[in-house]
Amino acid sequence: LFACSGFLLAQRENESSERRVDGWLPADGSPLETQFDGRVLAAPEPCWGERRLRIEGTPHLRRPVGGACTVLLSVPEPDPPRAGGLDALRRGDRVSVWCRLRRPRRPGNPGEADLRLALLARGIDAVGSVKSARLVRQVESGAPTPARALDELKVLARSRLRRALGGDGVATALVGAMLLGDQGMLGRDEWLLLRDSGLVHLISISGLHVGLAVALLLAGLRRVRLGRWGALVAAAGSLIALAAFVGAQPPVLRSVLTALLALAGRAVGRESDPSNALALAALALAAMHPSYLWDPSFELTFAATAGILSLSVRAAAAFPLPRPLALPLGVSSAAYLVTAPLTAWHFGRLSPAALLSNVAAAALCGAVLVSGTMAMLFVGIPVAGAVVAGLAKASVDATLAVASVASSAPGAAFRVPPPPLAIAAAYGALLAVVIRGGAGSGAREARARRCAALGLSLALVVIHTGPPPPGPRPVAEVTVIDVGQGQSVLLQGPSGGFVLVDAGGTSGGRFDAGERVVAPVLARLGCRRIEVLVVSHEHDDHAGGAEAILREFDVGEMWMAPGSPRGEPMRRLMAAAVARGVAIVDAGRGMRRVRAGLSIEVLHPPRESPARAPNERCLVLRAGTEPARVLIPADLESPEEEALLAAVPEPTAEALIVGHHGGSRGSRSALLAAVAPRVAVISVGMANRFGHPDPGVLARLRARRIPVYRTDRDGQVRLRGSDHGFEVEITGRAGPE
């Protein structure tokens, strides 16, 4: 009853958020440039070389809006850094900002996570960007409040941490994430290392961190001798301040609430029941903020804690080791066992390395937190400051060394498809039987427990292995994945194999479409191996996600255009391919191969062509078997289209992936006439800054009565081959133009 009520309340909160932006933010996700006036909710936080600013207010429009809403703005770092301005903002300040606002992006691929729900769990209705920090203008200073004082303290702590550990290095980033909740400071390589080793939870302030804080707090209160109620008030105030200081996210709130319940029980002379305290904390958070029910961190923190409380002792007893070793293994195993389906569902990854790496988690976390706190306190003090800063850096190095060893083990981490709902439900039911089965000791209970344990083991294997790879199919399939402003085309051949042409971009390192979008799509389709990864050219919107694909999947060959430059991104990509034993193939005009049961022809560029601009030498492929062939011209532009037609007079294909995202410098009438497609697909980002697709290109396609599908409107577009060409399936509802 409580769960159903919670989900209904969460849906109401979602609808309320929609009403707040209806009528002034375009429903199709297009951005709106406007002046936004409001109140700062927290001091700007560092994130990937930018600052994230949360404001509650209203847009400066002539027409009334549906009430105050909360927006999350990305603001460039002030260049050069200067005192005041953006960095002087604190909670409660009134500001006026000229920005571009839009609704959160809706999922464009089947099974993709809904970003709107994730942001709503943080209380955010819309997102946006600001061109310059100078466009953020402070109108009025906020009144002094305890929350504002905590903001000042957090900014001061960041500054002292940078001074103590030396600017923006790895040590500063990791200690800042674990101590202050500044996860955006952590570099991508370090984040991947922690993720694959199962230690990424260390940078999310939760029970481990709060537990250490409570232990130190209680030790201090014993010396002060405030009495039961005085100690309770002091502890409650300190824990609430800690939650506000580091950011009141679900793991922090869960830890603080359960700690407060335990302290309250001690004050009245009652032993608190951990399971009841955990359940009460979950109900309280869901009642206060129903959208937390959609938040993976909410689900994972309560599931992991429940697993530890109910299974860790029995799991430890299964290890024939001394108790000091068996108990940490039992805790790690219990948490992993309960959270595995949730982790696979939300993130499409599992990290069995966590079973061992988390044995060292408590010691590593304690060392980093204690040494990092001392480094902040002792900064500037001769000798002592340098010593504790060295200890903090050594603790960070030890943490990353453990993560490196754990992540490098065979099978340490791998991608899995989200488990079917039936498997996840059965897993939960069997897990409940195993947990509850410990209450009985008769033959019947033991038999039920053994059967449930066997079923649980089988379900766990299914969750880790996913569905079997797809078998042979009668025809080819082409999937144009919605990667935003970029391109990624998946070909599935009659043999059941896969060929991937491009993998989307990285948006300057902030969002890797290869990892976040393309890899999950491949996993859901049962892909284990990619026979060919084609990198059409070096532009980020096509090649940026390729390194993630090499990291996540077994790849046979990587095709590249002759004369591809040896700049840093491409050198890194080729080094990643060589390290994984992937054959690198220079693919030029005239090359024809059969891969995944598909005939693949390279129509451009010629091998003998001199070095040219990237769009001029991009790989152009025709793949499939008649009457289900697709032409993929990447970013080819009109001069090279003419050269292609001169060399290949009949590049006919039943489907066309429109070149250069529908840009004005491609898809001329001569090419459309020569290809004569029956359907065209444009891979393009919603409301992109380039104005793609060009109205002239759309007009030429309409003039030839070619149905046009677009990923910005239709989401993922799937073309299923048949005896009559291609049948089209789309994720969205817009339909062809």
C-alpha positions as MATLAB code, in Angstrom:
seq = 'LFACSGFLLAQRENESSERRVDGWLPADGSPLETQFDGRVLAAPEPCWGERRLRIEGTPHLRRPVGGACTVLLSVPEPDPPRAGGLDALRRGDRVSVWCRLRRPRRPGNPGEADLRLALLARGIDAVGSVKSARLVRQVESGAPTPARALDELKVLARSRLRRALGGDGVATALVGAMLLGDQGMLGRDEWLLLRDSGLVHLISISGLHVGLAVALLLAGLRRVRLGRWGALVAAAGSLIALAAFVGAQPPVLRSVLTALLALAGRAVGRESDPSNALALAALALAAMHPSYLWDPSFELTFAATAGILSLSVRAAAAFPLPRPLALPLGVSSAAYLVTAPLTAWHFGRLSPAALLSNVAAAALCGAVLVSGTMAMLFVGIPVAGAVVAGLAKASVDATLAVASVASSAPGAAFRVPPPPLAIAAAYGALLAVVIRGGAGSGAREARARRCAALGLSLALVVIHTGPPPPGPRPVAEVTVIDVGQGQSVLLQGPSGGFVLVDAGGTSGGRFDAGERVVAPVLARLGCRRIEVLVVSHEHDDHAGGAEAILREFDVGEMWMAPGSPRGEPMRRLMAAAVARGVAIVDAGRGMRRVRAGLSIEVLHPPRESPARAPNERCLVLRAGTEPARVLIPADLESPEEEALLAAVPEPTAEALIVGHHGGSRGSRSALLAAVAPRVAVISVGMANRFGHPDPGVLARLRARRIPVYRTDRDGQVRLRGSDHGFEVEITGRAGPE';
ca = [
       0.000    0.000    0.000;
       2.779    2.410    0.905;
       4.680    1.564   -2.296;
       1.623    2.094   -4.510;
       0.813    5.355   -2.752;
       4.398    6.488   -3.173;
       4.426    5.835   -6.902;
       1.118    7.673   -7.303;
       2.537   10.637   -5.406;
       5.677   10.510   -7.567;
       3.511   10.629  -10.680;
       1.645   13.636   -9.288;
       4.962   15.362   -8.608;
       5.997   14.674  -12.197;
       2.769   16.181  -13.501;
       3.214   19.203  -11.240;
       6.698   19.742  -12.680;
       5.283   19.556  -16.208;
       2.660   22.207  -15.338;
       5.367   24.561  -14.061;
       7.091   24.629  -17.461;
       4.053   24.209  -19.732;
       3.175   27.236  -21.779;
       6.625   28.818  -21.838;
       9.180   26.068  -22.520;
       8.753   24.441  -25.971;
       7.313   20.935  -25.654;
       9.633   19.536  -28.356;
      12.746   20.229  -26.277;
      13.858   23.280  -28.252;
      15.772   25.834  -26.167;
      14.364   29.181  -25.147;
      16.642   32.176  -24.708;
      15.315   34.243  -21.865;
      16.125   36.193  -18.763;
      15.559   34.106  -15.637;
      15.112   35.794  -12.279;
      15.275   33.827   -9.082;
      16.918   32.759   -5.851;
      20.156   30.782   -5.640;
      19.641   27.405   -3.932;
      23.315   26.595   -3.331;
      26.732   28.032   -4.061;
      27.914   27.143   -7.597;
      29.465   23.665   -7.701;
      32.465   22.683   -9.862;
      31.698   20.095  -12.548;
      33.806   19.090  -15.575;
      35.459   22.475  -15.978;
      32.169   24.329  -15.487;
      30.020   25.489  -12.620;
      26.552   24.127  -11.921;
      24.137   26.724  -10.575;
      20.667   25.881   -9.197;
      18.105   28.676   -9.193;
      14.456   28.756   -8.190;
      12.419   31.433   -9.924;
      10.524   32.417  -13.062;
      11.435   33.469  -16.612;
      11.133   37.129  -17.524;
       8.208   36.807  -19.960;
       5.182   38.927  -20.794;
       2.751   36.068  -20.238;
       2.273   34.477  -16.808;
       3.862   31.094  -16.096;
       2.690   28.141  -14.023;
       4.615   29.043  -10.877;
       8.214   29.132   -9.731;
      10.390   26.327  -11.079;
      13.913   25.136  -10.376;
      16.523   25.194  -13.144;
      20.033   23.764  -13.317;
      22.427   25.955  -15.317;
      25.862   25.105  -16.717;
      28.094   28.172  -16.488;
      31.645   28.326  -17.922;
      34.442   28.853  -15.434;
      35.335   32.567  -15.224;
      38.340   33.155  -17.478;
      40.520   34.498  -16.070;
      39.433   33.569  -12.538;
      38.438   36.675  -10.621;
      37.162   37.515   -7.201;
      33.446   38.128   -6.804;
      30.961   37.517   -9.586;
      29.886   33.892   -9.955;
      32.098   32.624   -7.131;
      30.594   35.131   -4.694;
      27.062   33.718   -5.013;
      25.609   31.990   -1.979;
      22.309   30.425   -1.027;
      19.521   32.998   -0.844;
      21.066   35.540   -3.233;
      18.729   36.988   -5.871;
      20.131   36.808   -9.406;
      19.145   37.624  -12.967;
      20.609   35.378  -15.674;
      20.445   35.494  -19.460;
      20.413   31.812  -20.448;
      19.120   29.132  -22.801;
      16.593   26.872  -21.065;
      15.009   23.632  -22.263;
      13.136   20.660  -20.946;
      15.257   17.612  -20.045;
      15.852   15.362  -23.047;
      13.313   12.577  -23.421;
      14.624    9.053  -24.057;
      15.088    8.451  -27.774;
      15.921    4.738  -27.689;
      13.897    1.800  -26.326;
      14.708    1.112  -22.685;
      16.781    4.269  -22.272;
      16.720    5.934  -18.844;
      14.467    8.970  -18.590;
      16.625   11.958  -17.689;
      13.534   13.908  -16.646;
      12.858   11.539  -13.753;
      16.471   11.607  -12.612;
      16.445   15.422  -12.529;
      13.018   15.546  -10.908;
      14.386   13.431   -8.053;
      16.775   16.342   -7.445;
      13.919   18.834   -7.670;
      14.921   20.197  -11.087;
      12.282   21.151  -13.656;
      14.462   22.422  -16.526;
      18.105   22.598  -17.574;
      20.048   25.247  -19.406;
      23.344   26.891  -20.196;
      24.918   30.322  -19.909;
      27.458   31.562  -22.465;
      29.567   33.481  -19.954;
      29.803   33.889  -16.206;
      29.380   37.633  -16.821;
      25.737   36.997  -17.763;
      24.985   35.942  -14.187;
      24.144   39.183  -12.383;
      23.577   39.397   -8.648;
      20.555   41.579   -7.853;
      20.345   41.253   -4.084;
      22.269   39.529   -1.305;
      20.469   36.912    0.722;
      19.697   37.286    4.411;
      22.009   35.524    6.888;
      20.720   32.015    7.605;
      22.265   28.781    8.899;
      22.029   27.333    5.369;
      23.927   30.298    3.955;
      26.584   29.919    6.660;
      27.021   26.262    5.626;
      27.439   27.426    2.032;
      30.226   29.768    3.132;
      31.839   26.960    5.099;
      31.733   24.604    2.105;
      33.316   27.168   -0.213;
      36.006   27.806    2.380;
      36.615   24.050    2.701;
      37.044   23.741   -1.093;
      39.540   26.566   -1.102;
      41.571   25.145    1.779;
      41.520   21.678    0.226;
      42.955   23.031   -3.020;
      45.651   24.894   -1.125;
      46.525   21.829    0.936;
      46.660   19.261   -1.874;
      47.867   21.373   -4.750;
      45.230   22.810   -7.062;
      43.003   20.601   -9.182;
      44.878   17.277   -9.130;
      43.581   13.769   -8.618;
      44.037   13.909   -4.844;
      42.036   17.135   -4.586;
      39.273   15.710   -6.765;
      38.923   12.410   -4.894;
      39.126   13.932   -1.409;
      36.691   16.655   -2.499;
      34.222   14.053   -3.732;
      34.456   11.904   -0.598;
      34.578   14.749    1.906;
      32.477   17.520    0.337;
      30.299   15.683   -2.183;
      31.932   17.462   -5.172;
      31.755   14.530   -7.579;
      32.093   16.794  -10.622;
      35.749   17.468   -9.805;
      36.759   13.846  -10.426;
      38.398   13.113  -13.781;
      36.854   10.677  -16.229;
      39.725    8.151  -16.061;
      39.588    7.982  -12.267;
      35.804    7.669  -12.326;
      35.998    4.738  -14.762;
      38.640    3.086  -12.590;
      36.466    3.335   -9.482;
      33.382    2.194  -11.387;
      34.996   -0.916  -12.843;
      36.521   -1.882   -9.493;
      33.181   -1.597   -7.678;
      34.433    1.298   -5.535;
      32.515    4.140   -7.156;
      30.191    4.258   -4.130;
      33.091    5.724   -2.133;
      32.580    9.083   -3.871;
      28.887    9.052   -2.929;
      28.644   10.181    0.677;
      26.535    7.549    2.439;
      26.487    5.175    5.376;
      30.217    4.538    5.476;
      30.976    8.260    5.658;
      28.163    9.120    8.058;
      29.029    6.118   10.239;
      32.577    7.388   10.664;
      31.219   10.861   11.458;
      28.812    9.413   14.056;
      31.614    7.418   15.690;
      33.789   10.537   16.010;
      30.796   12.566   17.187;
      29.889   10.081   19.904;
      33.489    9.892   21.059;
      33.529   13.654   21.452;
      30.142   13.806   23.206;
      31.249   11.264   25.804;
      33.991   13.632   26.893;
      31.646   16.626   27.114;
      29.069   14.782   29.258;
      25.931   16.578   28.101;
      23.565   13.890   29.324;
      21.294   11.725   27.224;
      19.037   14.468   25.893;
      21.778   17.025   25.501;
      23.832   14.518   23.545;
      20.818   13.726   21.367;
      20.199   17.398   20.556;
      23.884   18.018   19.821;
      24.163   14.894   17.665;
      20.940   15.653   15.780;
      22.042   19.211   15.035;
      25.455   18.018   13.880;
      24.060   15.305   11.602;
      21.463   17.615   10.040;
      24.183   20.188    9.427;
      26.357   17.480    7.862;
      23.540   16.480    5.483;
      22.993   20.099    4.442;
      26.749   20.647    4.087;
      27.505   17.739    1.735;
      24.199   17.830   -0.152;
      20.990   16.178    0.991;
      21.012   13.245   -1.423;
      19.181    9.952   -0.645;
      22.238    8.011    0.645;
      23.104   10.841    3.027;
      19.527   11.279    4.198;
      19.104    7.536    4.726;
      22.254    7.368    6.828;
      21.399   10.451    8.856;
      17.801    9.384    9.525;
      18.746    5.888   10.678;
      21.526    7.309   12.862;
      19.081    9.777   14.443;
      16.606    6.970   15.160;
      19.350    4.915   16.809;
      20.446    7.906   18.918;
      16.827    8.652   19.874;
      16.374    5.054   20.969;
      19.485    5.284   23.104;
      18.231    8.518   24.688;
      14.968    6.885   25.832;
      16.682    3.694   26.901;
      15.431    1.491   24.054;
      17.378   -0.610   21.592;
      16.519    0.431   18.043;
      15.775   -2.296   15.524;
      17.937   -1.630   12.421;
      15.428   -3.077    9.960;
      12.559   -1.039   11.390;
      14.733    2.085   11.414;
      15.645    1.487    7.771;
      12.006    0.979    6.761;
      10.889    4.081    8.647;
      13.623    6.161    6.996;
      12.517    4.914    3.555;
       8.881    5.795    4.242;
       9.823    9.226    5.578;
      11.935   10.092    2.525;
       9.307    8.794    0.086;
       6.635   10.857    1.841;
       8.732   14.029    1.836;
       9.985   13.625   -1.729;
       8.032   10.985   -3.704;
      10.255   11.369   -6.803;
      13.067    9.730   -4.852;
      11.342    6.443   -5.732;
      12.637    6.889   -9.302;
      16.170    7.705   -8.123;
      18.690    4.819   -8.467;
      20.697    6.120   -5.507;
      17.581    5.904   -3.294;
      16.871    2.338   -4.390;
      20.480    1.179   -4.140;
      21.267    2.690   -0.746;
      18.241    1.099    0.920;
      18.658   -2.222   -0.897;
      22.350   -2.498   -0.010;
      21.717   -1.662    3.632;
      18.821   -4.113    3.858;
      21.002   -6.823    2.334;
      23.791   -6.167    4.817;
      21.393   -6.274    7.763;
      19.671   -9.467    6.693;
      22.333  -11.556    4.947;
      25.841  -10.474    5.938;
      26.176  -12.762    9.009;
      24.982  -15.844    7.103;
      27.165  -14.934    4.113;
      30.184  -14.550    6.391;
      29.536  -17.993    7.877;
      29.844  -19.495    4.388;
      33.517  -18.426    4.133;
      35.985  -20.789    5.853;
      38.097  -17.866    7.042;
      38.849  -16.154   10.351;
      36.049  -13.801   11.423;
      38.045  -10.568   10.757;
      38.280  -11.641    7.097;
      34.987  -13.475    6.758;
      32.788  -10.647    8.071;
      33.925   -7.989    5.539;
      33.489  -10.565    2.770;
      30.017  -11.355    4.099;
      29.048   -7.676    4.126;
      30.367   -7.179    0.589;
      28.639  -10.329   -0.692;
      25.305   -9.445    0.911;
      25.299   -5.934   -0.567;
      26.260   -7.234   -4.011;
      23.667  -10.006   -3.965;
      20.804   -7.617   -3.220;
      21.851   -4.762   -5.517;
      22.894   -6.799   -8.586;
      19.517   -6.654  -10.393;
      19.088   -2.949   -9.605;
      22.585   -2.141  -10.846;
      22.009   -4.129  -14.032;
      18.615   -2.469  -14.535;
      19.742    1.134  -14.077;
      23.323    1.096  -15.349;
      23.631   -1.994  -17.538;
      26.845   -3.005  -15.789;
      27.960   -5.404  -13.084;
      31.264   -5.362  -11.190;
      32.002   -8.685   -9.468;
      35.352   -7.140   -8.486;
      33.373   -5.292   -5.811;
      33.152   -8.527   -3.798;
      36.856   -8.255   -2.957;
      37.616   -4.559   -3.425;
      34.964   -3.547   -0.912;
      36.711   -5.544    1.793;
      39.218   -2.684    1.858;
      36.567    0.017    1.393;
      36.072    0.949    5.061;
      39.796    1.301    5.754;
      40.398    3.248    2.533;
      37.433    5.539    3.119;
      38.446    6.234    6.705;
      42.048    7.000    5.731;
      41.022    9.429    2.982;
      38.411   11.201    5.112;
      40.560   11.594    8.221;
      43.711   12.655    6.363;
      41.730   14.945    4.043;
      40.030   16.668    6.984;
      43.356   17.132    8.755;
      44.900   18.509    5.551;
      42.175   21.164    5.366;
      42.562   22.087    9.030;
      46.372   22.170    9.019;
      46.892   23.977    5.707;
      49.573   26.650    5.996;
      51.029   25.235    9.209;
      54.736   24.426    8.720;
      55.708   20.756    8.778;
      52.338   19.517   10.096;
      50.499   20.794    7.018;
      52.936   19.085    4.661;
      52.833   15.822    6.620;
      49.045   15.472    6.678;
      48.809   16.549    3.012;
      51.276   13.780    2.191;
      49.160   11.304    4.159;
      46.052   12.396    2.233;
      47.793   11.947   -1.105;
      49.139    8.564   -0.004;
      45.607    7.496    0.989;
      44.291    8.545   -2.415;
      47.121    6.668   -4.150;
      46.332    3.547   -2.108;
      42.638    3.779   -3.012;
      43.402    4.126   -6.712;
      45.977    1.311   -6.536;
      43.376   -1.055   -5.058;
      40.911    0.081   -7.721;
      43.474   -0.505  -10.466;
      44.278   -4.033   -9.286;
      40.599   -4.921   -8.876;
      39.510   -3.485  -12.242;
      42.310   -5.242  -14.149;
      41.247   -8.727  -13.010;
      39.516  -10.889  -15.664;
      35.753  -10.405  -15.504;
      36.108   -7.554  -13.008;
      33.345   -5.557  -14.693;
      31.238   -6.033  -17.789;
      28.163   -4.715  -19.518;
      24.874   -6.567  -19.251;
      21.403   -5.824  -20.609;
      18.714   -4.826  -18.111;
      17.166   -8.042  -16.783;
      13.621   -8.861  -17.917;
      11.005   -7.694  -15.451;
       9.896  -11.280  -14.815;
      13.451  -12.337  -13.903;
      13.909   -9.316  -11.629;
      10.577   -9.999   -9.875;
      11.393  -13.687   -9.432;
      14.836  -12.775   -8.093;
      13.292  -10.459   -5.506;
      10.734  -13.052   -4.434;
      13.357  -15.797   -4.083;
      15.650  -13.467   -2.184;
      12.828  -12.710    0.248;
      12.278  -16.458    0.758;
      15.988  -16.997    1.420;
      16.063  -14.150    3.940;
      12.831  -15.166    5.667;
      13.764  -18.846    5.528;
      16.354  -18.286    8.194;
      13.577  -17.959   10.762;
      12.615  -21.645   10.648;
      14.749  -24.688   11.391;
      12.496  -27.626   10.479;
      12.950  -30.010    7.553;
      10.240  -28.280    5.543;
      11.803  -24.840    6.035;
      15.249  -26.174    5.168;
      13.946  -27.755    1.965;
      12.189  -24.518    0.951;
      15.346  -22.590    1.721;
      17.472  -24.896   -0.452;
      15.020  -24.678   -3.373;
      14.878  -20.895   -3.102;
      18.685  -20.681   -2.951;
      18.951  -22.820   -6.097;
      16.402  -20.657   -7.927;
      18.163  -17.518   -6.732;
      21.481  -18.820   -8.057;
      19.974  -19.547  -11.471;
      18.351  -16.082  -11.612;
      21.681  -14.511  -10.634;
      23.399  -16.331  -13.504;
      20.748  -15.083  -15.943;
      21.208  -11.506  -14.712;
      24.978  -11.772  -15.225;
      24.873  -13.433  -18.638;
      21.833  -11.790  -20.221;
      19.908  -13.262  -23.143;
      21.706  -15.500  -25.650;
      23.201  -13.774  -28.710;
      20.779  -13.441  -31.620;
      20.794  -16.285  -34.118;
      20.629  -16.154  -37.900;
      17.862  -14.060  -39.406;
      16.418  -14.110  -42.906;
      17.106  -10.433  -43.673;
      19.279   -7.525  -42.617;
      18.317   -4.854  -40.105;
      19.561   -1.280  -39.871;
      19.192    0.662  -36.612;
      19.870    4.390  -36.566;
      20.503    5.055  -32.879;
      19.417    8.373  -31.407;
      22.718    9.811  -30.155;
      21.706   13.460  -30.343;
      23.807   15.621  -32.666;
      25.949   12.843  -34.101;
      25.612    9.524  -35.843;
      25.694    5.834  -35.017;
      24.270    3.175  -37.339;
      24.050   -0.486  -36.329;
      23.857   -3.196  -39.010;
      22.642   -6.681  -38.106;
      23.295   -9.251  -40.785;
      21.604  -12.546  -41.660;
      24.304  -14.437  -39.752;
      23.242  -12.707  -36.534;
      26.448  -10.658  -36.309;
      26.840   -6.904  -35.843;
      28.592   -4.094  -37.701;
      28.661   -0.637  -36.101;
      29.217    2.471  -38.218;
      30.314    5.318  -35.905;
      29.414    5.631  -32.242;
      28.242    9.175  -31.572;
      30.211   11.862  -29.780;
      31.361   12.972  -26.351;
      30.125   16.587  -26.226;
      33.563   17.804  -25.244;
      34.035   15.037  -22.668;
      30.866   15.724  -20.671;
      28.610   13.040  -22.174;
      29.988    9.968  -23.932;
      27.263    8.758  -26.288;
      29.226    5.582  -26.975;
      29.089    4.533  -23.341;
      25.791    6.088  -22.269;
      23.650    5.405  -25.361;
      25.196    3.122  -27.996;
      26.586    0.434  -25.680;
      23.268   -0.043  -23.817;
      21.421   -0.376  -27.144;
      23.878   -3.062  -28.259;
      23.565   -4.904  -24.937;
      19.758   -4.938  -25.131;
      19.997   -6.518  -28.577;
      22.161   -9.324  -27.179;
      25.377   -8.135  -28.818;
      28.543   -9.708  -27.401;
      30.854   -9.113  -30.340;
      31.105   -6.483  -33.070;
      32.629   -7.867  -36.238;
      33.505   -4.433  -37.643;
      33.610   -1.021  -35.987;
      33.693    1.608  -38.732;
      35.060    5.058  -37.864;
      34.008    7.127  -40.856;
      36.202   10.119  -39.965;
      37.733   11.828  -36.967;
      35.053   14.373  -36.059;
      33.921   13.887  -32.478;
      30.213   13.499  -33.290;
      31.069   10.300  -35.214;
      34.286    8.996  -33.608;
      34.034   10.269  -30.021;
      32.149    7.255  -28.665;
      34.278    4.630  -30.425;
      36.766    4.231  -27.567;
      33.935    3.301  -25.191;
      32.754    0.641  -27.664;
      36.270   -0.835  -27.810;
      36.335   -0.890  -24.025;
      32.890   -2.446  -23.604;
      32.759   -5.078  -26.401;
      34.861   -7.614  -28.216;
      35.640   -6.028  -31.609;
      37.108   -7.876  -34.587;
      38.191   -5.070  -36.928;
      38.218   -1.286  -36.940;
      37.918    0.326  -40.368;
      39.318    3.800  -40.939;
      39.691    6.039  -43.977;
      43.101    6.198  -45.697;
      45.132    9.149  -44.503;
      43.275    9.558  -41.228;
      45.204   12.120  -39.180;
      47.284   11.119  -36.237;
      45.986   13.723  -33.799;
      45.664   12.931  -30.105;
      42.055   11.614  -30.183;
      42.744    9.273  -33.111;
      46.088    8.137  -31.691;
      44.357    7.314  -28.436;
      41.622    5.435  -30.282;
      44.114    3.392  -32.307;
      46.182    2.661  -29.203;
      43.035    1.366  -27.488;
      42.329   -0.860  -30.512;
      45.871   -2.258  -30.581;
      45.813   -2.887  -26.813;
      42.685   -5.016  -27.263;
      43.971   -6.940  -30.265;
      41.657   -5.253  -32.788;
      42.835   -5.266  -36.409;
      43.004   -1.743  -37.889;
      42.059   -1.692  -41.570;
      42.618    1.169  -44.023;
      39.410    0.987  -46.037;
      39.372    2.684  -49.452;
      37.215    2.724  -52.553;
      36.882   -0.677  -54.183;
      37.159   -2.670  -50.960;
      34.357   -5.195  -50.598;
      33.955   -7.542  -47.666;
      31.299   -9.860  -46.270;
      30.819   -9.320  -42.560;
      27.924  -10.554  -40.400;
      26.450  -12.029  -43.590;
      26.283   -8.548  -45.158;
      28.002   -7.390  -48.311;
      29.805   -4.150  -47.411;
      31.295   -1.924  -50.136;
      33.492    1.114  -49.606;
      32.534    3.739  -52.206;
      34.698    6.616  -50.965;
      37.435    7.846  -50.540;
      39.930    6.581  -53.129;
      43.075    5.132  -51.616;
      45.321    7.360  -53.696;
      43.651   10.607  -52.633;
      45.907   13.165  -50.948;
      45.257   14.400  -47.427;
      42.024   16.391  -47.341;
      39.583   17.898  -44.891;
      37.856   15.264  -42.715;
      34.455   15.571  -44.391;
      36.040   15.135  -47.820;
      37.767   11.850  -47.024;
      35.107   10.249  -44.814;
      34.195    6.622  -45.455;
      31.048    6.074  -47.531;
      29.576    2.574  -47.251;
      26.875    0.616  -48.996;
      25.779   -2.458  -47.060;
      23.156   -5.176  -47.319;
      21.808   -7.394  -50.027;
      19.358   -6.392  -52.720;
      16.530   -5.367  -52.241;
      17.550   -4.216  -48.750;
      20.672   -2.081  -49.045;
      21.580    1.082  -47.184;
      23.945    3.883  -48.202;
      25.788    5.611  -45.340;
      27.635    8.713  -46.641;
      28.701   10.036  -43.211;
      29.508   13.769  -43.610;
      30.198   13.761  -47.336;
      29.651   17.165  -48.982;
      28.663   18.196  -52.505;
      32.107   18.404  -54.243;
      32.962   14.879  -53.091;
      29.455   13.679  -53.953;
      30.259   14.582  -57.568;
      33.565   12.688  -57.365;
      31.774    9.664  -55.919;
      29.172    9.686  -58.710;
      31.925    9.908  -61.309;
      33.677    6.858  -59.848;
      30.551    4.875  -58.921;
      27.829    5.693  -61.470;
      25.135    3.559  -59.778;
      25.323    3.873  -55.987;
      21.720    2.712  -55.687;
      20.317    1.740  -52.307;
      16.857    1.228  -50.908;
      17.621    3.320  -47.777;
      19.741    6.433  -47.328;
      21.217    7.751  -44.088;
      21.192   11.397  -45.137;
      24.711   12.828  -45.201;
      26.058   15.423  -42.779;
      22.921   15.236  -40.599;
      20.890   16.905  -43.341;
      23.317   19.837  -43.679;
      23.003   22.243  -46.594;
      26.312   21.230  -48.199;
      25.240   17.679  -48.958;
      22.471   15.498  -50.405;
      22.343   17.263  -53.770;
      19.714   16.337  -56.319;
      22.221   14.369  -58.437;
      23.094   12.070  -55.515;
      19.447   11.541  -54.575;
      18.623   10.688  -58.183;
      21.505    8.211  -58.416;
      20.774    6.505  -55.089;
      16.970    6.509  -55.593;
      16.174    5.555  -51.981;
      12.716    4.509  -50.887;
      13.272    5.802  -47.360;
      15.666    8.331  -45.810;
      16.796    8.731  -42.202;
      18.464   11.815  -40.717;
      20.518   11.390  -37.537;
      20.316   14.807  -35.925;
      20.165   16.403  -32.493;
      17.079   18.131  -31.186;
      17.207   21.920  -31.669;
      20.895   21.725  -32.602;
      22.923   24.905  -33.041;
      23.786   24.087  -36.677;
      20.205   24.328  -37.907;
      20.219   20.739  -39.200;
      18.407   19.473  -41.158;
      18.501   22.186  -43.799;
      15.092   23.147  -45.270;
      16.554   22.839  -48.783;
      17.593   19.236  -48.176;
      14.147   18.414  -46.806;
      12.556   20.072  -49.842;
      14.665   17.978  -52.246;
      13.680   14.799  -50.414;
      10.003   15.775  -50.443;
      10.187   16.588  -54.147;
      11.173   12.977  -54.784;
       8.454   11.722  -52.401;
      10.970   10.004  -50.173;
       9.625    9.405  -46.627;
      12.000   11.053  -44.165;
      12.510    9.940  -40.555;
      14.498   12.005  -38.051;
      16.019   10.903  -34.762;
      15.282   14.273  -33.137;
      11.551   13.656  -33.638;
      11.181    9.916  -34.123;
      13.891    8.692  -31.759;
      15.619    5.474  -32.750;
      14.715    4.411  -36.294;
      14.874    0.720  -37.167;
      14.745   -0.533  -40.747;
      13.833   -4.199  -41.095;
      14.758   -5.726  -44.428;
      12.150   -7.600  -46.416;
      11.549   -8.828  -49.946;
      10.171   -5.380  -50.758;
      12.896   -3.213  -49.249;
      12.705   -1.938  -45.690;
       9.931   -1.753  -43.111;
      10.284    1.128  -40.638;
       9.886    1.065  -36.848;
      10.314    4.214  -34.755;
      10.527    4.924  -31.033;
       8.738    8.292  -31.143;
       5.395    9.183  -32.652;
       6.141   11.923  -35.179;
       6.265    9.681  -38.254;
       7.699   10.459  -41.692;
       7.763   13.923  -43.228;
];
